[in-house]
Each structure stands twice: as structure tokens, then as C-alpha cells.
Coordinates of N, CA and C in Angstrom, one line a residue:
X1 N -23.9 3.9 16.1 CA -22.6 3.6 16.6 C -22.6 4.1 18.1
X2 N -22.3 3.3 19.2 CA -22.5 3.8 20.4 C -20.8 3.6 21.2
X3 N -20.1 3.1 20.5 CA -18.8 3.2 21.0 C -17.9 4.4 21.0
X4 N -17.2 4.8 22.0 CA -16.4 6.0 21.8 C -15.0 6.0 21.5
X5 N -14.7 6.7 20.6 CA -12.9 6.6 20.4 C -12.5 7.4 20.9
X6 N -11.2 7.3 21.4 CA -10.4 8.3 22.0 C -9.8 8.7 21.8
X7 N -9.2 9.8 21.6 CA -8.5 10.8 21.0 C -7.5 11.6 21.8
X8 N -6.3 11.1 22.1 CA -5.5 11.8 23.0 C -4.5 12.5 22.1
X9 N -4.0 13.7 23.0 CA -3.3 14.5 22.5 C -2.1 14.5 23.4
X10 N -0.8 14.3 23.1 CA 0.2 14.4 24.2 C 0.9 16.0 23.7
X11 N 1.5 16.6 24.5 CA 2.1 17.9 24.2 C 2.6 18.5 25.6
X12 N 3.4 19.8 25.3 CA 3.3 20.6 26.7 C 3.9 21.5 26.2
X13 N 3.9 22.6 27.5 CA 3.7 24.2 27.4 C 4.4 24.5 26.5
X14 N 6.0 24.2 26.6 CA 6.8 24.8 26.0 C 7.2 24.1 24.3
X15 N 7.0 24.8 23.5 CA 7.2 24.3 21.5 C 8.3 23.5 22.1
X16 N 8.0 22.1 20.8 CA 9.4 21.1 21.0 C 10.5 22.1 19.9
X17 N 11.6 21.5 20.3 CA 12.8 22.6 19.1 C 12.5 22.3 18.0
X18 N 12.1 21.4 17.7 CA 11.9 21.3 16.0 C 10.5 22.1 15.6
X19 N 9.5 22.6 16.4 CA 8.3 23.1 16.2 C 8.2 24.4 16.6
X20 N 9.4 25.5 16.2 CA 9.3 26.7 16.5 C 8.0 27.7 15.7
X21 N 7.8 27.1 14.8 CA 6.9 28.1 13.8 C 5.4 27.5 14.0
X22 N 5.0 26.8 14.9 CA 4.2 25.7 14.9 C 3.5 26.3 15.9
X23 N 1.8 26.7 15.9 CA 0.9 26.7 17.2 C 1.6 25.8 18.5
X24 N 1.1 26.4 19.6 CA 2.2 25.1 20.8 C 0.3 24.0 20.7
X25 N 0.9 22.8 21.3 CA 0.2 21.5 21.6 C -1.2 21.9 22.2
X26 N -1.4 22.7 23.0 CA -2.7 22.9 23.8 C -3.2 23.9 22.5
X27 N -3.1 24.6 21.6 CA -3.6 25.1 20.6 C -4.0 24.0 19.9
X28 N -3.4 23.2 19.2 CA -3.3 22.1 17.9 C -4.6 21.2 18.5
X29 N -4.2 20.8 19.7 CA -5.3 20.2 20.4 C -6.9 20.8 20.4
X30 N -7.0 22.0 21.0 CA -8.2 22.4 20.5 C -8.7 22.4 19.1
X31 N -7.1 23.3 18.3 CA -7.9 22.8 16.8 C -8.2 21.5 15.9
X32 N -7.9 20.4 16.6 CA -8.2 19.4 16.5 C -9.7 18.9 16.6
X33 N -10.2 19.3 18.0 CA -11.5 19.2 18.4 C -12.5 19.9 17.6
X34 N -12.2 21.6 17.3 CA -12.9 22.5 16.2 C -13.2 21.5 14.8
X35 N -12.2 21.0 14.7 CA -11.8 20.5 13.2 C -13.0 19.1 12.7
X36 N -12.9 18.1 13.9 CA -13.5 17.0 14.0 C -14.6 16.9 14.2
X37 N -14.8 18.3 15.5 CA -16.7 18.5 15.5 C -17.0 19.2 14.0
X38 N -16.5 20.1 13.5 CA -17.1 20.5 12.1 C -17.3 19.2 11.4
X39 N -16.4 18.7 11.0 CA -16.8 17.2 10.0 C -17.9 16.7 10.7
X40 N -17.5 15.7 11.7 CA -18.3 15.3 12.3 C -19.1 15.5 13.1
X41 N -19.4 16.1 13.8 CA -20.7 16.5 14.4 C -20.4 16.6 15.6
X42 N -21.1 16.5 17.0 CA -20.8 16.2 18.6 C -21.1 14.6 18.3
X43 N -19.6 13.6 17.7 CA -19.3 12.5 17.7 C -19.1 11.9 19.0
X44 N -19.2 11.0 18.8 CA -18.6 9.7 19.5 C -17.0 10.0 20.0
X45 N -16.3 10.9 20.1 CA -15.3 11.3 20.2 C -14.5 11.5 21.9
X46 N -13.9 10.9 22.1 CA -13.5 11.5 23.3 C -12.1 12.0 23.7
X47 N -12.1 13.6 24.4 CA -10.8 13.9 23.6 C -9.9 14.2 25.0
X48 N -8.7 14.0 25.1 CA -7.8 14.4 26.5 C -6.3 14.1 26.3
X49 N -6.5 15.9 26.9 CA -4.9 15.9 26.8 C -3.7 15.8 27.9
X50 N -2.6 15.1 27.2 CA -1.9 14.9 28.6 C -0.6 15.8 28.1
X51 N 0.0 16.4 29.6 CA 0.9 17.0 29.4 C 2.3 15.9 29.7
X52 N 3.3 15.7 28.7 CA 4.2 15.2 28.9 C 5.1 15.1 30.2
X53 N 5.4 16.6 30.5 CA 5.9 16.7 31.7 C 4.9 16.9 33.0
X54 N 3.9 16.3 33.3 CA 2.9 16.1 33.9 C 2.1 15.7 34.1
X55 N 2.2 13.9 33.5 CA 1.4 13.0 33.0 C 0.2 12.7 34.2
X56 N -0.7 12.0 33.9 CA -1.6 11.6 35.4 C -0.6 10.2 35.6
X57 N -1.4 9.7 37.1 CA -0.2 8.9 37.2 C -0.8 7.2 36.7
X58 N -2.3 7.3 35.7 CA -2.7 6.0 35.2 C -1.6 5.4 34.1
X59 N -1.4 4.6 34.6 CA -0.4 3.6 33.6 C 0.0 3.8 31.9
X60 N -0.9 3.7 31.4 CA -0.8 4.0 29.8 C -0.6 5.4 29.4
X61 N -1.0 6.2 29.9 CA -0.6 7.8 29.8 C 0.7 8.3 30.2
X62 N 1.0 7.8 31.4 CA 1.9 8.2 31.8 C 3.6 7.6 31.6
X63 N 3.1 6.2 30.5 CA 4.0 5.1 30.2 C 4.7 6.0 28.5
X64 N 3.2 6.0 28.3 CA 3.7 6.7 26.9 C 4.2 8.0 26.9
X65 N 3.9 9.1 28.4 CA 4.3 10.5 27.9 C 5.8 10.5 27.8
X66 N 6.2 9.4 29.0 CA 7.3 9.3 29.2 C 8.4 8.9 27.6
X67 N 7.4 7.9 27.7 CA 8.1 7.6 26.0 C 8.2 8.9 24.8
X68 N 7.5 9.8 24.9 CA 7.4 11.0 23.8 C 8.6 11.5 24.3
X69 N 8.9 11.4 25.5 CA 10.4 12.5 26.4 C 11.5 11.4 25.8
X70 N 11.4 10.2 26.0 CA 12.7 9.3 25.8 C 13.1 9.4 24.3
X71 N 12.0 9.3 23.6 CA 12.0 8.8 21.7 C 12.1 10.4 21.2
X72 N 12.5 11.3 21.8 CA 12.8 12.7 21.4 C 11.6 13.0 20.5
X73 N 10.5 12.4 20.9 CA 9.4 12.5 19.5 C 8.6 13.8 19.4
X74 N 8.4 14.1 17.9 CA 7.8 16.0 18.2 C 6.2 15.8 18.5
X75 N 6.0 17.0 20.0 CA 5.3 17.2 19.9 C 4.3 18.6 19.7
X76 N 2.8 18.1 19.1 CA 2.2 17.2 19.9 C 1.8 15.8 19.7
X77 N 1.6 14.6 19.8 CA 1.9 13.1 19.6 C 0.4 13.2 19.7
X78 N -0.4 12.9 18.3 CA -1.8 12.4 18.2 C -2.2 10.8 18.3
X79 N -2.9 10.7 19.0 CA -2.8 9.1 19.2 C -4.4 9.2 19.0
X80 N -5.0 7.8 17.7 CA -6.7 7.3 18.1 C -6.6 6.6 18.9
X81 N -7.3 6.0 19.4 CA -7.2 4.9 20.6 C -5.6 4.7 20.7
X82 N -4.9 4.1 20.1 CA -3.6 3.6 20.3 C -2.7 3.8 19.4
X83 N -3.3 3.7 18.4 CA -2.6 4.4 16.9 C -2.1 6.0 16.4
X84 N -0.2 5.9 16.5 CA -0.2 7.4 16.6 C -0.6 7.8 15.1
X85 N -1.2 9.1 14.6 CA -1.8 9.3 14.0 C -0.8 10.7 13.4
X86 N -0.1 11.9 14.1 CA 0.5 12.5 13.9 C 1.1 13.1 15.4
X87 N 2.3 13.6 14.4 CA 3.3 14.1 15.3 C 3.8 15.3 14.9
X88 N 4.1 16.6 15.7 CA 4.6 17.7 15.7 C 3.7 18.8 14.7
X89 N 3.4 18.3 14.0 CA 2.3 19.0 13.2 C 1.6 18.1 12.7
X90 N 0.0 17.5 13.4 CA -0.9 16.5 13.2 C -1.7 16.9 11.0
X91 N -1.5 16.3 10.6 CA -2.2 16.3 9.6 C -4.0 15.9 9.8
X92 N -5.2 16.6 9.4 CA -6.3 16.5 9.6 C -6.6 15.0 8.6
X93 N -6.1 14.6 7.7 CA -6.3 14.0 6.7 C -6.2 12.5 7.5
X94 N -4.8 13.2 7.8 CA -4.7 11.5 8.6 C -5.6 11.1 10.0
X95 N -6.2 12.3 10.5 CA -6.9 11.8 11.7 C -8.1 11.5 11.1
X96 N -8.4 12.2 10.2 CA -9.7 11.9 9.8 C -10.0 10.6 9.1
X97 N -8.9 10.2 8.5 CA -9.0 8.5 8.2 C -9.3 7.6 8.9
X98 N -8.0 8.1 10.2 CA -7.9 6.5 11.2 C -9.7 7.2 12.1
X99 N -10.2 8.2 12.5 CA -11.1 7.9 13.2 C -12.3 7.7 11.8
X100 N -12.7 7.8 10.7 CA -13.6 6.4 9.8 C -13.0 5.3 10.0
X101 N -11.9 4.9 9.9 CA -11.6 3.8 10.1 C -12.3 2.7 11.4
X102 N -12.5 3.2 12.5 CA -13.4 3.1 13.5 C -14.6 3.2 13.3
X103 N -15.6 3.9 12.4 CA -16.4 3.7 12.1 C -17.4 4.9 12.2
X104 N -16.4 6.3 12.4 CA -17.1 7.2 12.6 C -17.6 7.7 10.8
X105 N -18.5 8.3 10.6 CA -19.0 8.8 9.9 C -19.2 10.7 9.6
X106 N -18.7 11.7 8.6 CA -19.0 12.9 8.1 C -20.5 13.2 8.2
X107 N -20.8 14.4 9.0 CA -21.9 14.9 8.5 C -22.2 15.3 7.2
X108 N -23.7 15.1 7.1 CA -24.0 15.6 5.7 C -23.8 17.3 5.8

């Protein structure tokens, strides 16, 4: 498999209100990476995080952070390529689906 998926993570500094008891976004996000390299290995994975209120200013990042601020949506907003995946507290189950789903594979 030589294609890379990407794995963005939207979030920022401050817990959304609904995620007081919750690691903040730049945690979740690391443990995310921890999580995926154990299963999987140093995958095909590529991982970047954008800060909501600080998006870069390329089009698609900055289209959607905007959207996580308008759709009051909790973060942190897990997206595979394009597909959100989880929100406010990412479930591992579900990311680990949608990235097999692409074609990544569990180490033995």
C-alpha cells in the first residue's frame, strides 16, 4: 500500500462546554497517533492538526474549521480523509474502521 491517508484533527486550546471532563484536543490528538501507531505500525498515516481558531489559510482546512465554530460541533472533529470519524470524544473503534476501510492493515 503506498498511498497515504490523512488524518486530521480539528480542536483548540480551550475544552469545548460540553467536554469539561474530557483531555483538551491537542491531547486526544496525540493519543490518537499513540493509539494507531501501536495497532498499526509507522503506517501510511498522515496526521495534522488544525486549530479552529487559527486555521492555515488553505481552503479546505480553513473552510471546515470555520464550520466546527458555526455547527457548534464538539470538539475535537476527527476527520479520515474527509469522513468525520468522531467528535468531542473520538471513539478508537470508529477510527480504526474507517482507516481499514482505506486499506490500512493491523500489525501482527
Amino acid at each position: 500500500m503506498g498511498e497515504n491517508i490523512e488524518l486530521t484533527v480539528y480542536g483548540a486550546e480551550v475544552l469545548c462546554p460540553s467536554c469539561v471532563n474530557l483531555p483538551s484536543s491537542k491531547e486526544q490528538y496525540e493519543w490518537l497517533q499513540a493509539a494507531i501507531g501501536r495497532k498499526f505500525g509507522e503506517s501510511n498515516v498522515t496526521y495534522k492538526y488544525i486549530d479552529i481558531f487559527n486555521p492555515p489559510e488553505e481552503g479546505p482546512y480553513k473552510e471546515f474549521a470555520e464550520r466546527v465554530i458555526e455547527e457548534d460541533m464538539f470538539y475535537p472533529v476527527v476527520l479520515v480523509e474527509d469522513e468525520v470519524v468522531g467528535e468531542g470524544n473520538p471513539k478508537l473503534k470508529t477510527v480504526y474502521k474507517a482507516l481499514e476501510e482505506r486499506g490500512l492493515e493491523p500489525q501482527a
